[in-house]
PDB file of C-alpha atoms in Angstrom:
ATOM      1  CA  MET A  15     119.578  89.452 100.191  1.00 81.00           C
ATOM      2  CA  THR A  16     115.989  90.443  99.387  1.00 88.00           C
ATOM      3  CA  ALA A  17     113.526  87.189  98.818  1.00 88.00           C
ATOM      4  CA  LYS A  18     112.283  86.259  95.362  1.00 89.00           C
ATOM      5  CA  VAL A  19     109.734  84.437  93.944  1.00 89.00           C
ATOM      6  CA  PRO A  20     109.984  82.312  91.130  1.00 86.00           C
ATOM      7  CA  ALA A  21     109.629  83.979  87.923  1.00 89.00           C
ATOM      8  CA  ASP A  22     106.441  81.672  86.729  1.00 89.00           C
ATOM      9  CA  THR A  23     104.554  82.641  89.889  1.00 87.00           C
ATOM     10  CA  ARG A  24     101.201  83.932  89.255  1.00 87.00           C
ATOM     11  CA  VAL A  25      97.921  85.549  90.645  1.00 86.00           C
ATOM     12  CA  GLY A  26      95.806  82.278  91.137  1.00 89.00           C
ATOM     13  CA  HIS A  27      92.517  84.170  91.893  1.00 93.00           C
ATOM     14  CA  ILE A  28      90.655  86.971  93.765  1.00 95.00           C
ATOM     15  CA  HIS A  29      88.395  87.012  96.359  1.00 95.00           C
ATOM     16  CA  LEU A  30      85.862  89.907  96.748  1.00 95.00           C
ATOM     17  CA  LYS A  31      83.134  90.707  99.637  1.00 94.00           C
ATOM     18  CA  VAL A  32      80.332  92.060  97.716  1.00 95.00           C
ATOM     19  CA  THR A  33      77.189  93.464  99.252  1.00 95.00           C
ATOM     20  CA  ASP A  34      74.528  91.773  97.500  1.00 95.00           C
ATOM     21  CA  ILE A  35      75.839  88.129  95.795  1.00 96.00           C
ATOM     22  CA  GLU A  36      72.843  88.039  93.061  1.00 96.00           C
ATOM     23  CA  ARG A  37      74.301  91.647  91.228  1.00 96.00           C
ATOM     24  CA  SER A  38      77.797  90.309  91.586  1.00 96.00           C
ATOM     25  CA  ILE A  39      77.055  87.096  89.841  1.00 97.00           C
ATOM     26  CA  THR A  40      75.218  88.920  87.081  1.00 97.00           C
ATOM     27  CA  PHE A  41      78.160  91.259  86.217  1.00 97.00           C
ATOM     28  CA  TYR A  42      80.833  88.757  86.887  1.00 97.00           C
ATOM     29  CA  ARG A  43      78.536  86.422  84.316  1.00 97.00           C
ATOM     30  CA  ASP A  44      77.018  88.411  82.133  1.00 96.00           C
ATOM     31  CA  VAL A  45      78.886  91.388  81.870  1.00 95.00           C
ATOM     32  CA  LEU A  46      82.865  89.895  81.970  1.00 96.00           C
ATOM     33  CA  GLY A  47      81.879  86.775  80.693  1.00 95.00           C
ATOM     34  CA  PHE A  48      83.195  84.500  83.415  1.00 96.00           C
ATOM     35  CA  THR A  49      81.593  81.025  84.014  1.00 97.00           C
ATOM     36  CA  LEU A  50      79.474  80.274  87.755  1.00 97.00           C
ATOM     37  CA  LYS A  51      81.457  77.249  88.734  1.00 97.00           C
ATOM     38  CA  GLN A  52      80.079  76.768  92.543  1.00 97.00           C
ATOM     39  CA  ARG A  53      77.592  78.459  94.596  1.00 96.00           C
ATOM     40  CA  TYR A  54      77.248  78.396  98.579  1.00 94.00           C
ATOM     41  CA  GLY A  55      73.129  80.131  98.795  1.00 93.00           C
ATOM     42  CA  ASP A  56      73.607  83.467  98.675  1.00 91.00           C
ATOM     43  CA  GLN A  57      76.569  83.742 100.688  1.00 95.00           C
ATOM     44  CA  ALA A  58      79.227  83.198  98.389  1.00 97.00           C
ATOM     45  CA  ALA A  59      80.198  81.722  94.661  1.00 97.00           C
ATOM     46  CA  PHE A  60      83.196  80.972  92.578  1.00 97.00           C
ATOM     47  CA  LEU A  61      83.563  82.023  88.714  1.00 97.00           C
ATOM     48  CA  SER A  62      86.677  80.830  86.202  1.00 96.00           C
ATOM     49  CA  ALA A  63      87.410  81.225  82.809  1.00 94.00           C
ATOM     50  CA  GLY A  64      88.243  78.243  80.801  1.00 91.00           C
ATOM     51  CA  GLY A  65      86.964  75.292  83.337  1.00 90.00           C
ATOM     52  CA  TYR A  66      89.441  76.534  85.891  1.00 91.00           C
ATOM     53  CA  HIS A  67      88.178  76.174  89.530  1.00 90.00           C
ATOM     54  CA  HIS A  68      87.858  79.660  90.331  1.00 92.00           C
ATOM     55  CA  HIS A  69      89.514  82.995  89.933  1.00 94.00           C
ATOM     56  CA  ILE A  70      86.975  84.847  91.355  1.00 96.00           C
ATOM     57  CA  GLY A  71      85.436  84.308  94.829  1.00 96.00           C
ATOM     58  CA  LEU A  72      82.591  86.302  95.620  1.00 97.00           C
ATOM     59  CA  ASN A  73      81.341  86.616  99.304  1.00 95.00           C
ATOM     60  CA  THR A  74      78.872  88.393 101.811  1.00 95.00           C
ATOM     61  CA  TRP A  75      79.869  86.741 105.077  1.00 95.00           C
ATOM     62  CA  HIS A  76      80.692  90.205 106.389  1.00 92.00           C
ATOM     63  CA  SER A  77      79.473  92.795 103.789  1.00 91.00           C
ATOM     64  CA  ARG A  78      75.836  91.456 103.083  1.00 91.00           C
ATOM     65  CA  GLY A  79      74.580  95.470 102.354  1.00 86.00           C
ATOM     66  CA  ALA A  80      77.263  97.151 103.431  1.00 90.00           C
ATOM     67  CA  GLY A  81      78.311  99.727 101.273  1.00 84.00           C
ATOM     68  CA  PRO A  82      81.328 100.427  98.779  1.00 84.00           C
ATOM     69  CA  ALA A  83      84.768 100.784 100.451  1.00 84.00           C
ATOM     70  CA  PRO A  84      85.645 104.001 101.304  1.00 86.00           C
ATOM     71  CA  GLU A  85      87.407 105.442  98.414  1.00 84.00           C
ATOM     72  CA  GLN A  86      90.238 107.407 100.856  1.00 88.00           C
ATOM     73  CA  ALA A  87      91.291 104.185 102.680  1.00 87.00           C
ATOM     74  CA  ALA A  88      93.783 101.511 102.368  1.00 87.00           C
ATOM     75  CA  GLY A  89      92.445  98.620 100.188  1.00 86.00           C
ATOM     76  CA  LEU A  90      92.273  96.874  96.625  1.00 87.00           C
ATOM     77  CA  TYR A  91      93.027 100.067  94.195  1.00 90.00           C
ATOM     78  CA  HIS A  92      92.246  97.111  91.239  1.00 93.00           C
ATOM     79  CA  VAL A  93      92.171  93.821  89.513  1.00 95.00           C
ATOM     80  CA  ALA A  94      93.326  93.168  86.336  1.00 96.00           C
ATOM     81  CA  PHE A  95      92.115  90.554  84.395  1.00 95.00           C
ATOM     82  CA  LEU A  96      94.530  89.731  80.954  1.00 95.00           C
ATOM     83  CA  PHE A  97      92.924  88.931  77.935  1.00 96.00           C
ATOM     84  CA  PRO A  98      95.117  86.383  75.686  1.00 96.00           C
ATOM     85  CA  ASP A  99      94.414  89.462  72.670  1.00 96.00           C
ATOM     86  CA  ARG A 100      92.961  92.663  71.140  1.00 96.00           C
ATOM     87  CA  THR A 101      90.389  90.819  69.843  1.00 96.00           C
ATOM     88  CA  SER A 102      89.069  89.420  72.617  1.00 96.00           C
ATOM     89  CA  LEU A 103      89.803  92.339  74.964  1.00 97.00           C
ATOM     90  CA  GLY A 104      87.386  94.451  72.436  1.00 97.00           C
ATOM     91  CA  ALA A 105      84.897  92.283  72.786  1.00 96.00           C
ATOM     92  CA  ALA A 106      84.639  92.188  76.498  1.00 96.00           C
ATOM     93  CA  LEU A 107      84.818  95.995  76.244  1.00 97.00           C
ATOM     94  CA  GLY A 108      81.764  95.886  73.952  1.00 96.00           C
ATOM     95  CA  ARG A 109      79.686  93.500  75.940  1.00 95.00           C
ATOM     96  CA  VAL A 110      80.619  96.251  79.270  1.00 96.00           C
ATOM     97  CA  LEU A 111      79.376  99.254  77.377  1.00 97.00           C
ATOM     98  CA  ASP A 112      76.325  97.475  76.093  1.00 95.00           C
ATOM     99  CA  HIS A 113      75.556  96.446  79.497  1.00 95.00           C
ATOM    100  CA  GLY A 114      75.771 100.080  80.389  1.00 96.00           C
ATOM    101  CA  THR A 115      78.489 100.069  82.685  1.00 96.00           C
ATOM    102  CA  ALA A 116      80.696 103.224  82.860  1.00 95.00           C
ATOM    103  CA  LEU A 117      84.069 103.371  81.656  1.00 97.00           C
ATOM    104  CA  ASP A 118      86.728 105.145  84.440  1.00 96.00           C
ATOM    105  CA  GLY A 119      89.344 105.382  81.992  1.00 97.00           C
ATOM    106  CA  ALA A 120      91.048 103.785  79.008  1.00 98.00           C
ATOM    107  CA  ALA A 121      95.191 103.912  78.635  1.00 98.00           C
ATOM    108  CA  ASP A 122      98.127 102.443  76.410  1.00 97.00           C
ATOM    109  CA  HIS A 123     100.838 101.679  78.391  1.00 97.00           C
ATOM    110  CA  GLY A 124     103.071 101.183  75.586  1.00 97.00           C
ATOM    111  CA  VAL A 125     103.302  97.436  77.130  1.00 97.00           C
ATOM    112  CA  SER A 126      99.959  96.546  77.212  1.00 97.00           C
ATOM    113  CA  GLU A 127      96.532  98.331  76.800  1.00 98.00           C
ATOM    114  CA  ALA A 128      93.868  98.659  79.752  1.00 98.00           C
ATOM    115  CA  VAL A 129      90.115 100.005  80.191  1.00 98.00           C
ATOM    116  CA  TYR A 130      88.965 100.293  83.879  1.00 98.00           C
ATOM    117  CA  ILE A 131      85.928  99.899  85.145  1.00 98.00           C
ATOM    118  CA  ARG A 132      83.768  99.264  88.566  1.00 96.00           C
ATOM    119  CA  ASP A 133      82.096  96.214  89.590  1.00 95.00           C
ATOM    120  CA  PRO A 134      78.391  97.089  91.542  1.00 94.00           C
ATOM    121  CA  ASP A 135      80.411  97.306  94.682  1.00 93.00           C
ATOM    122  CA  GLY A 136      82.972  99.847  93.511  1.00 93.00           C
ATOM    123  CA  ASN A 137      85.859  97.395  92.944  1.00 93.00           C
ATOM    124  CA  GLY A 138      88.537  98.532  90.543  1.00 94.00           C
ATOM    125  CA  ILE A 139      88.632  96.682  87.467  1.00 96.00           C
ATOM    126  CA  GLU A 140      91.350  96.537  84.417  1.00 97.00           C
ATOM    127  CA  LEU A 141      90.386  94.306  81.605  1.00 97.00           C
ATOM    128  CA  TYR A 142      93.911  94.557  79.525  1.00 97.00           C
ATOM    129  CA  ARG A 143      95.744  92.642  77.021  1.00 97.00           C
ATOM    130  CA  ASP A 144      99.559  92.635  76.752  1.00 97.00           C
ATOM    131  CA  ARG A 145     101.704  93.201  73.598  1.00 96.00           C
ATOM    132  CA  PRO A 146     104.451  91.258  72.467  1.00 96.00           C
ATOM    133  CA  GLU A 147     107.602  91.778  74.890  1.00 95.00           C
ATOM    134  CA  ALA A 148     109.317  93.179  71.731  1.00 96.00           C
ATOM    135  CA  GLU A 149     107.306  95.260  70.838  1.00 96.00           C
ATOM    136  CA  TRP A 150     107.608  96.881  74.527  1.00 96.00           C
ATOM    137  CA  PRO A 151     108.983 100.327  74.379  1.00 96.00           C
ATOM    138  CA  ARG A 152     113.151 100.857  75.738  1.00 96.00           C
ATOM    139  CA  THR A 153     115.359 103.271  76.570  1.00 96.00           C
ATOM    140  CA  SER A 154     118.481 103.775  74.403  1.00 96.00           C
ATOM    141  CA  ASP A 155     119.835 101.905  77.202  1.00 96.00           C
ATOM    142  CA  GLY A 156     117.096  98.788  77.240  1.00 94.00           C
ATOM    143  CA  ALA A 157     115.345  99.646  80.230  1.00 95.00           C
ATOM    144  CA  LEU A 158     111.590  99.372  79.903  1.00 95.00           C
ATOM    145  CA  ALA A 159     109.861 102.684  79.328  1.00 96.00           C
ATOM    146  CA  MET A 160     106.095 102.350  80.398  1.00 96.00           C
ATOM    147  CA  VAL A 161     103.713 105.220  79.317  1.00 96.00           C
ATOM    148  CA  ASN A 162     100.597 106.306  80.001  1.00 96.00           C
ATOM    149  CA  THR A 163      98.643 107.655  76.806  1.00 96.00           C
ATOM    150  CA  PRO A 164      95.048 107.835  75.661  1.00 97.00           C
ATOM    151  CA  LEU A 165      93.562 104.306  74.314  1.00 97.00           C
ATOM    152  CA  ASP A 166      91.862 104.614  71.034  1.00 97.00           C
ATOM    153  CA  VAL A 167      88.653 103.146  72.522  1.00 97.00           C
ATOM    154  CA  PRO A 168      87.031 103.111  68.714  1.00 97.00           C
ATOM    155  CA  ALA A 169      89.488 101.324  67.362  1.00 97.00           C
ATOM    156  CA  LEU A 170      89.555  98.364  70.215  1.00 97.00           C
ATOM    157  CA  LEU A 171      85.803  98.478  70.245  1.00 96.00           C
ATOM    158  CA  ALA A 172      85.823  97.673  65.824  1.00 96.00           C
ATOM    159  CA  GLU A 173      88.883  95.008  66.502  1.00 94.00           C
ATOM    160  CA  GLY A 174      86.506  93.272  69.128  1.00 93.00           C
ATOM    161  CA  ALA A 175      83.023  93.507  66.740  1.00 91.00           C
ATOM    162  CA  ALA A 176      84.978  91.663  63.834  1.00 81.00           C
TER     163      ALA A 176
END
């Protein structure tokens, strides 16, 4: 029998090794919009959305001054931040671009719309919003039919600026 977690299980937080705590706080706070909740000097910091104790942990315990993790190695591919709606995703994308962060990609997956970026240490980040489940693409037998088509980035930015 395959073990199953409860359907309402969620990812509670991420904790990333970073090379420069100040630079990472600036990115996650000023670019992505998370709130700094607590810090431990120049070694660790915790940020959140909506008053939660933390969604993001950052630390330099084993990584201060190191380079990014090798791209051709096992490890975290990206972390995904789910936005409540298209307007807030578009606003976040606007902040990202205003701060000079380059897009790694942007896609419409049918079930969601996503933009991909990297933090200052090269960690992959997906910013996305889910469509209502009733709008998810399905095959004739009802199976999920996700896609990977280009996202209309200008339209998303316009909605976020409204």
